[in-house]
XYZ file of C-alpha atoms in Angstrom:
560
model
C -85.439 66.244 3.521
C -87.789 69.208 3.711
C -89.010 69.999 7.217
C -92.001 72.296 6.943
C -91.746 75.529 8.926
C -93.196 78.979 8.681
C -90.717 79.742 5.892
C -92.281 80.047 2.448
C -89.128 79.249 0.508
C -88.456 75.764 1.877
C -86.613 73.745 -0.721
C -88.048 70.381 -1.611
C -85.749 67.412 -1.222
C -86.131 63.670 -1.453
C -88.566 62.368 1.157
C -87.069 60.863 4.307
C -88.323 57.534 5.664
C -90.904 59.154 7.945
C -92.315 61.165 5.064
C -92.427 58.015 2.949
C -94.400 56.231 5.679
C -96.922 59.062 5.839
C -97.176 59.291 2.060
C -97.860 55.542 1.849
C -100.608 55.893 4.470
C -102.166 58.784 2.571
C -102.051 56.778 -0.656
C -104.065 54.059 1.101
C -106.674 56.580 2.214
C -105.425 57.285 5.756
C -105.139 61.030 5.341
C -105.216 62.067 9.013
C -101.803 62.986 10.441
C -101.560 63.640 14.182
C -98.179 63.901 15.885
C -97.110 65.014 19.350
C -94.021 66.382 21.064
C -93.819 64.769 24.536
C -91.089 66.433 26.665
C -90.569 65.597 30.313
C -90.567 68.887 32.281
C -87.464 68.017 34.304
C -84.933 70.290 32.580
C -84.336 72.673 29.717
C -84.563 71.506 26.106
C -81.366 71.222 24.067
C -80.419 71.165 20.387
C -81.357 67.474 20.156
C -84.892 68.319 21.252
C -84.919 71.126 18.681
C -84.466 68.532 15.950
C -87.348 66.487 17.368
C -89.534 69.594 17.552
C -88.816 70.402 13.910
C -89.654 66.843 12.863
C -92.907 66.477 14.830
C -94.314 69.916 14.093
C -92.858 69.985 10.589
C -94.409 66.698 9.496
C -97.813 67.718 10.816
C -97.628 71.029 8.981
C -96.399 69.508 5.730
C -99.206 66.958 5.547
C -102.040 69.137 6.798
C -102.137 67.543 10.220
C -101.783 68.684 13.814
C -99.135 68.363 16.504
C -99.935 68.330 20.201
C -97.629 69.415 22.986
C -97.950 66.812 25.727
C -95.842 66.989 28.840
C -94.776 63.641 30.280
C -95.286 64.806 33.862
C -95.258 61.399 35.549
C -92.395 62.040 37.992
C -93.258 64.907 40.376
C -89.933 64.586 42.203
C -87.961 66.016 39.246
C -90.516 68.221 37.509
C -91.226 71.938 37.820
C -93.421 74.640 36.278
C -90.205 76.518 35.427
C -89.356 73.785 32.934
C -92.889 73.731 31.524
C -92.725 77.450 30.805
C -89.245 77.224 29.292
C -90.288 74.396 26.966
C -93.263 76.348 25.637
C -91.076 79.412 25.170
C -88.479 77.386 23.227
C -91.046 75.830 20.898
C -92.558 79.196 20.062
C -89.107 80.721 19.555
C -88.380 78.021 16.979
C -91.466 79.170 15.086
C -94.006 76.484 15.942
C -97.301 76.291 17.818
C -99.264 73.301 19.046
C -102.820 72.198 18.381
C -103.524 71.083 21.966
C -101.581 71.537 25.179
C -101.909 68.352 27.185
C -100.245 66.629 30.127
C -99.967 62.972 31.031
C -101.496 64.042 34.350
C -104.681 64.956 32.432
C -105.131 61.229 31.916
C -104.195 59.884 35.365
C -107.786 58.779 36.078
C -108.058 56.971 32.745
C -104.625 55.371 33.152
C -105.612 54.116 36.584
C -108.880 52.684 35.236
C -106.983 50.894 32.463
C -104.568 49.450 35.000
C -107.608 48.030 36.808
C -108.740 46.496 33.509
C -105.381 44.759 33.129
C -105.573 43.448 36.690
C -109.033 42.037 35.996
C -107.678 40.366 32.846
C -104.951 38.733 34.912
C -102.317 40.844 33.104
C -101.107 42.912 36.071
C -100.310 42.286 39.745
C -99.097 44.060 42.855
C -95.558 43.103 43.844
C -94.093 43.564 47.332
C -90.500 43.299 46.171
C -88.309 46.375 46.268
C -87.121 47.829 42.992
C -83.624 46.527 43.781
C -84.987 43.000 44.306
C -86.922 43.281 41.056
C -83.743 44.348 39.259
C -81.779 41.412 40.650
C -84.467 38.885 39.650
C -84.950 40.232 36.123
C -82.257 37.936 34.759
C -79.834 38.662 31.926
C -79.889 38.541 28.160
C -78.801 34.890 28.331
C -80.652 33.883 31.521
C -84.391 34.102 32.256
C -85.641 36.098 35.204
C -87.250 34.715 38.338
C -90.933 35.115 38.974
C -91.985 37.222 41.923
C -93.366 35.333 44.951
C -96.428 37.590 44.616
C -96.910 37.056 40.891
C -99.883 34.719 41.301
C -101.959 36.758 43.679
C -105.677 36.588 42.973
C -107.394 39.270 40.947
C -109.386 40.288 44.022
C -106.277 40.717 46.178
C -104.501 42.699 43.469
C -107.507 44.999 43.038
C -107.665 45.592 46.782
C -103.928 46.270 47.118
C -103.838 48.565 44.101
C -106.725 50.628 45.445
C -104.986 50.850 48.833
C -101.820 51.969 47.055
C -103.863 54.744 45.521
C -105.279 55.727 48.925
C -101.789 56.140 50.338
C -101.751 53.220 52.786
C -98.217 52.159 51.850
C -94.844 53.864 51.981
C -92.707 54.811 48.986
C -91.174 51.702 47.445
C -93.251 49.321 49.564
C -95.231 48.007 46.592
C -95.403 48.391 42.811
C -97.836 47.360 40.128
C -96.276 45.190 37.420
C -97.539 43.919 34.093
C -97.753 40.119 34.008
C -96.100 39.103 30.746
C -93.111 36.721 30.530
C -90.070 36.539 32.841
C -88.194 34.546 30.199
C -88.907 36.892 27.299
C -85.819 37.703 25.178
C -86.786 41.383 25.329
C -85.879 42.336 28.884
C -88.569 45.019 28.926
C -91.226 42.291 28.738
C -90.104 40.705 32.001
C -93.028 41.986 34.042
C -92.299 45.708 33.696
C -93.310 48.091 36.465
C -96.446 50.064 35.621
C -96.925 52.088 38.826
C -94.716 53.079 41.755
C -95.578 54.823 45.013
C -94.352 58.414 45.336
C -95.690 60.554 48.167
C -94.762 63.795 46.422
C -96.769 66.862 45.470
C -97.388 67.160 41.755
C -97.141 70.592 40.122
C -100.606 70.170 38.562
C -102.530 67.564 40.573
C -101.217 68.511 44.000
C -101.569 65.664 46.487
C -104.423 63.876 44.728
C -102.137 61.023 43.688
C -99.403 59.136 45.490
C -98.977 56.525 42.750
C -97.580 57.510 39.380
C -97.410 55.597 36.088
C -94.110 54.663 34.488
C -93.229 56.008 31.041
C -93.564 52.660 29.242
C -97.105 52.311 30.508
C -98.254 55.921 30.154
C -96.723 56.762 26.788
C -98.712 54.549 24.452
C -101.968 55.052 26.287
C -101.650 58.843 26.184
C -100.941 58.565 22.459
C -104.021 56.425 22.059
C -106.251 58.860 23.968
C -105.122 61.677 21.679
C -105.409 59.386 18.639
C -101.827 60.022 17.613
C -101.154 58.490 14.213
C -97.376 58.836 14.214
C -95.662 58.660 17.601
C -92.107 59.644 16.698
C -89.305 58.810 19.141
C -85.535 58.633 19.078
C -83.813 55.396 18.216
C -83.140 54.203 21.770
C -86.894 53.638 22.129
C -87.124 51.067 19.337
C -86.694 48.261 21.862
C -89.649 49.753 23.771
C -91.974 49.628 20.749
C -93.123 46.001 21.240
C -94.154 46.846 24.812
C -95.869 50.001 23.546
C -97.894 47.774 21.194
C -98.527 45.133 23.885
C -100.304 47.532 26.246
C -102.451 48.972 23.445
C -103.440 45.495 22.236
C -104.118 44.223 25.769
C -106.472 47.156 26.386
C -107.971 47.008 22.891
C -107.761 50.782 22.408
C -106.929 53.050 19.477
C -103.743 51.651 17.881
C -101.250 54.506 17.772
C -97.941 53.465 16.238
C -94.404 54.375 17.239
C -91.596 55.193 14.796
C -87.955 55.831 15.650
C -85.271 58.079 14.187
C -81.637 58.628 15.123
C -81.082 61.171 17.863
C -78.827 64.150 17.271
C -75.236 63.864 18.481
C -72.849 66.801 18.037
C -69.080 66.946 18.320
C -67.684 68.870 21.310
C -71.153 68.683 22.885
C -72.760 66.914 25.839
C -76.482 66.124 25.611
C -77.091 64.343 28.932
C -79.609 66.300 31.045
C -78.059 64.867 34.200
C -74.581 66.046 33.251
C -75.792 69.427 32.064
C -77.540 69.844 35.423
C -74.278 69.004 37.180
C -72.467 71.709 35.212
C -75.098 74.211 36.340
C -75.150 73.095 39.978
C -71.352 73.092 40.308
C -70.970 76.528 38.740
C -68.961 75.335 35.737
C -71.318 77.454 33.613
C -73.429 80.543 34.311
C -76.727 78.641 34.174
C -78.965 76.704 31.817
C -78.824 79.591 29.351
C -75.035 79.945 29.417
C -74.101 80.429 25.723
C -71.674 77.499 25.989
C -74.528 75.101 26.786
C -76.413 73.173 24.054
C -79.812 74.208 25.452
C -82.198 76.095 23.208
C -82.359 79.008 25.658
C -78.540 79.147 25.559
C -78.516 79.202 21.755
C -81.032 82.038 21.880
C -78.905 84.004 24.359
C -75.808 83.383 22.263
C -77.486 84.966 19.258
C -78.550 81.983 17.164
C -81.658 82.588 15.077
C -84.675 80.256 14.921
C -84.209 79.953 11.149
C -80.603 78.806 11.557
C -81.631 76.028 13.945
C -84.470 74.921 11.662
C -82.112 74.958 8.681
C -79.644 72.846 10.622
C -82.348 70.292 11.441
C -83.180 70.142 7.746
C -79.528 69.806 6.766
C -78.789 66.836 9.054
C -82.005 65.117 7.978
C -83.809 62.156 9.493
C -81.757 58.972 9.724
C -82.339 55.453 11.026
C -78.819 55.000 12.395
C -77.017 56.978 15.067
C -74.212 59.204 13.880
C -72.255 62.211 15.109
C -72.691 65.553 13.366
C -69.821 68.012 13.146
C -70.475 71.127 15.242
C -69.184 73.084 12.255
C -72.388 72.261 10.358
C -74.503 73.976 12.978
C -72.225 77.008 12.950
C -72.343 77.034 9.138
C -76.144 77.308 9.264
C -75.870 80.132 11.781
C -73.412 82.047 9.587
C -75.538 81.508 6.484
C -78.604 83.013 8.137
C -76.835 85.816 9.993
C -75.045 86.891 6.837
C -78.459 87.675 5.378
C -80.139 89.274 8.395
C -77.424 90.756 10.657
C -76.602 94.438 10.264
C -72.915 95.326 10.057
C -71.103 97.366 12.671
C -67.464 98.172 13.399
C -65.862 97.032 16.641
C -62.258 96.764 17.783
C -61.611 93.975 20.292
C -57.822 94.208 20.617
C -57.268 97.946 20.299
C -54.227 99.863 19.143
C -54.483 103.637 19.295
C -53.846 105.616 16.104
C -53.321 109.409 16.089
C -53.831 111.060 12.707
C -51.427 113.943 13.103
C -52.579 116.080 10.172
C -56.290 115.774 11.046
C -57.701 118.838 12.852
C -58.012 118.529 16.623
C -61.583 118.668 17.944
C -63.090 117.951 14.546
C -65.619 115.170 14.014
C -67.207 114.219 10.712
C -69.691 111.551 9.750
C -69.298 108.887 7.082
C -72.101 106.823 5.605
C -71.811 103.085 6.222
C -73.889 100.276 4.694
C -75.896 98.269 7.209
C -76.002 95.040 5.228
C -74.748 94.571 1.650
C -76.869 91.384 1.458
C -80.099 93.284 2.175
C -80.890 96.278 -0.032
C -83.613 97.334 2.425
C -81.274 97.494 5.434
C -80.316 101.093 4.721
C -77.300 103.001 5.990
C -76.024 104.643 9.168
C -73.655 107.476 10.089
C -70.271 106.629 11.625
C -68.254 109.356 13.403
C -64.590 109.929 12.544
C -62.025 111.937 14.546
C -58.306 112.581 14.993
C -57.795 109.581 17.303
C -59.089 106.157 16.390
C -58.659 102.535 17.440
C -57.702 99.761 15.040
C -57.171 96.055 15.691
C -53.662 95.375 16.944
C -53.495 92.480 14.471
C -53.971 94.966 11.633
C -50.495 96.406 12.191
C -47.164 94.674 11.796
C -43.842 96.438 12.265
C -41.938 93.971 10.082
C -44.544 92.554 7.698
C -44.126 89.505 5.462
C -44.680 89.642 1.724
C -48.250 90.187 0.564
C -49.205 91.789 3.853
C -51.854 94.324 2.899
C -52.628 95.824 6.276
C -50.834 98.642 8.031
C -47.050 98.772 8.529
C -44.450 101.577 8.749
C -44.487 103.675 5.589
C -47.486 101.897 4.017
C -51.095 102.910 3.418
C -54.439 101.281 4.124
C -57.978 102.462 3.694
C -60.080 102.903 6.790
C -63.420 101.285 5.996
C -65.916 103.866 4.631
C -63.439 106.741 5.146
C -59.872 107.891 4.429
C -56.549 106.461 3.401
C -53.938 106.681 6.154
C -50.163 106.172 6.136
C -48.140 105.017 9.154
C -45.386 107.554 9.848
C -44.234 106.644 13.365
C -44.437 103.780 15.871
C -44.524 104.742 19.568
C -43.336 102.203 22.150
C -43.129 102.046 25.920
C -40.021 101.317 28.005
C -40.444 97.567 27.495
C -40.616 97.917 23.736
C -44.369 97.323 23.463
C -46.189 99.267 20.751
C -48.572 101.718 22.426
C -49.528 104.071 19.607
C -49.227 104.708 15.882
C -48.903 108.137 14.380
C -50.292 108.406 10.893
C -51.251 110.952 8.277
C -54.376 110.899 6.144
C -55.152 111.902 2.577
C -57.915 114.548 2.812
C -58.964 113.823 -0.788
C -59.569 110.111 -0.195
C -62.776 110.305 1.788
C -65.022 109.462 -1.148
C -63.329 106.114 -1.731
C -60.686 107.477 -4.082
C -57.267 109.083 -3.580
C -55.806 112.424 -4.607
C -53.556 110.899 -7.289
C -55.654 107.893 -8.313
C -53.483 105.317 -6.524
C -55.063 102.020 -5.483
C -54.648 100.530 -2.009
C -55.423 96.855 -1.400
C -55.708 96.912 2.372
C -58.994 97.887 4.043
C -59.311 97.735 7.837
C -62.040 98.603 10.315
C -61.779 101.180 13.079
C -63.727 103.190 15.642
C -63.416 106.800 16.685
C -61.766 106.944 20.128
C -63.790 109.982 21.165
C -67.141 108.370 20.293
C -66.538 104.645 20.937
C -68.588 102.623 23.381
C -66.468 100.496 25.697
C -68.003 97.049 26.212
C -67.370 93.693 27.825
C -66.881 91.108 25.098
C -67.379 87.403 25.738
C -65.686 85.130 23.230
C -67.164 81.643 23.356
C -65.515 78.427 22.212
C -66.801 74.839 22.502
C -67.345 73.707 26.084
C -65.193 70.602 25.591
C -61.730 70.154 24.125
C -62.425 66.808 22.444
C -64.958 65.868 19.792
C -66.266 63.129 22.097
C -66.432 64.460 25.678
C -66.704 60.867 26.928
C -63.348 59.965 25.381
C -61.205 60.050 28.526
C -58.045 58.438 29.811
C -58.321 55.459 32.139
C -59.477 56.616 35.534
C -60.603 59.980 34.168
C -64.047 61.470 33.643
C -65.845 63.555 31.058
C -65.235 66.606 33.249
C -61.515 66.335 32.471
C -62.356 67.416 28.919
C -63.932 70.734 29.909
C -62.341 73.525 27.913
C -60.677 76.122 30.209
C -60.845 78.606 27.329
C -64.532 78.050 26.547
C -65.226 81.674 27.550
C -62.654 84.443 27.178
C -63.691 87.839 28.514
C -62.083 90.952 27.048
C -62.808 94.658 26.558
C -63.627 96.170 23.208
C -64.496 99.495 21.606
C -67.668 99.656 19.517
C -69.088 102.258 17.209
C -71.664 104.381 19.085
C -74.697 102.988 17.243
C -74.258 99.818 19.340
C -74.767 101.711 22.589
C -78.492 100.914 22.621
C -78.432 97.568 20.817
C -81.497 95.461 21.750
C -80.765 92.327 23.749
C -80.318 89.384 21.402
C -80.303 91.329 18.122
C -77.520 89.936 15.933
C -74.793 92.072 14.419
C -71.782 91.317 12.308
C -68.724 93.036 13.706
C -66.968 93.563 10.402
C -63.940 91.303 9.888
C -64.387 89.931 13.437
C -67.505 87.779 13.771
C -71.200 87.767 14.693
C -72.212 89.181 18.076
C -75.290 90.135 20.076
C -75.973 92.070 23.272
C -76.191 89.713 26.244
C -78.909 89.649 28.900
C -76.277 90.885 31.374
C -76.031 94.199 29.531
C -76.911 97.256 31.602
C -76.888 101.001 30.909
C -73.264 102.058 30.984
C -72.045 98.447 30.941
C -72.862 96.772 27.604
C -71.992 93.087 27.283
C -71.732 91.383 23.895
C -71.549 87.659 23.154
C -69.760 86.221 20.183
C -72.382 84.151 18.422
C -70.044 82.592 15.882
C -66.816 83.445 14.104
C -66.809 84.539 10.468
C -65.079 81.292 9.540
C -64.677 77.872 11.117
C -61.292 78.872 12.516
C -61.549 77.196 15.928
C -62.143 73.704 14.549
C -59.318 74.079 12.011
C -56.863 75.194 14.681
C -57.681 72.202 16.857
C -57.343 69.741 14.012
């Protein structure tokens, strides 16, 4: 599949089923392509929505069409301007823009008028039953439902009651407007679905003008029709809703938008439920909606993911007709692939071991030239300070090494990246036998990448100058859940039992000084360690860096 984006080097692949549908329409002369992305502003968008965004905006772009952003703001109790703003920010971050910004509330007057039309046609009625009574009389898959005692009210009475509902004469839940279809229909959604309910709640756009609000199944198709949407693309769980979508459009005899369904995105070790994600936020299990362990788009952005990596992931997983579960490793692969090309390299030591180079002059500092990104010839170079005392990774030293161990050990040499060869001469330990310091010597003639006698050294390790290093808080993120399917729990347990206690490990690290003023969110590769970016919690004198992704898929392999 080839999802069109702002990238100019998108690779063409075999058309997916949505592209085939559009191509068939174009071949028949129907060249207009109009899509829409219809989020409900009741929470933050997640990676599943990112896939939908890429599909809706990508298809419109590929076939010369347009994509509208239309908020499904039909439930004022759960909606907020905060979510509206976050959704627009996420879409733009992904690299897309919309043709028109619309809201279901823009069409409340028209939706009300169309409901009146259905009442006049004898296709809708006001019901005095509670929603619980309606649920209990809906029947089952094998048993028909029971008709409401108020199903056969006259058109005149229904018109009067519906207008009084609109004027606010009834309490919440006292009455609803239902479509009059078939209480024995095999599709449960056709058993007189609710079209309007009473909600005395202030709407973030219309204020207190309305106290009745349309249900999604009624509003969706009609809003599509008003905007003359040609391809209304939904996730697979809405395929059972499509016949009702068509029924309302046909009953009103309005522009026939058509709905198509694709499989939603499911990721291993990931929870997509808005309700459950909200619970994690409210109970303090995470730092907020943008916690880098969350699957929300704002969290991916804070963690250091790039828009291109998310778009590439959406293209990789493609558009399917059947639900499946995608390995989280595929998303991380796309992140690594993009960051490898765009992230500048830096040196950072996260588990430090002090090294004193005994034959290096005290008080001396010299600069070595380091390459910013070997994958990008335009990335340039930087200067890295070197001094008598440095930090190396504790894992880069072993007192009793195994065979083919090419890092530092007593009596052996390694090259310090971009600088000298050093040899370990002495290991210093504390009273408990813990290694606290290494004392080494350096070869003064090896600073140009060679050695004084032409010897070759296989081991190359990274380091930072102790005198110049920036101390930082480092947050190492792992998947939020310990199992591939967070819902896979023991009898009597809950999905919360699968929360990973090690999903965030906070440590201290030493970074080369060029990272002291790193812009928030800019990605870097800490050489031999992973990809990181400065977090929004960073402050002058207290830098905080998030691990975006490891250099390899080590976490998944360890847990398998």
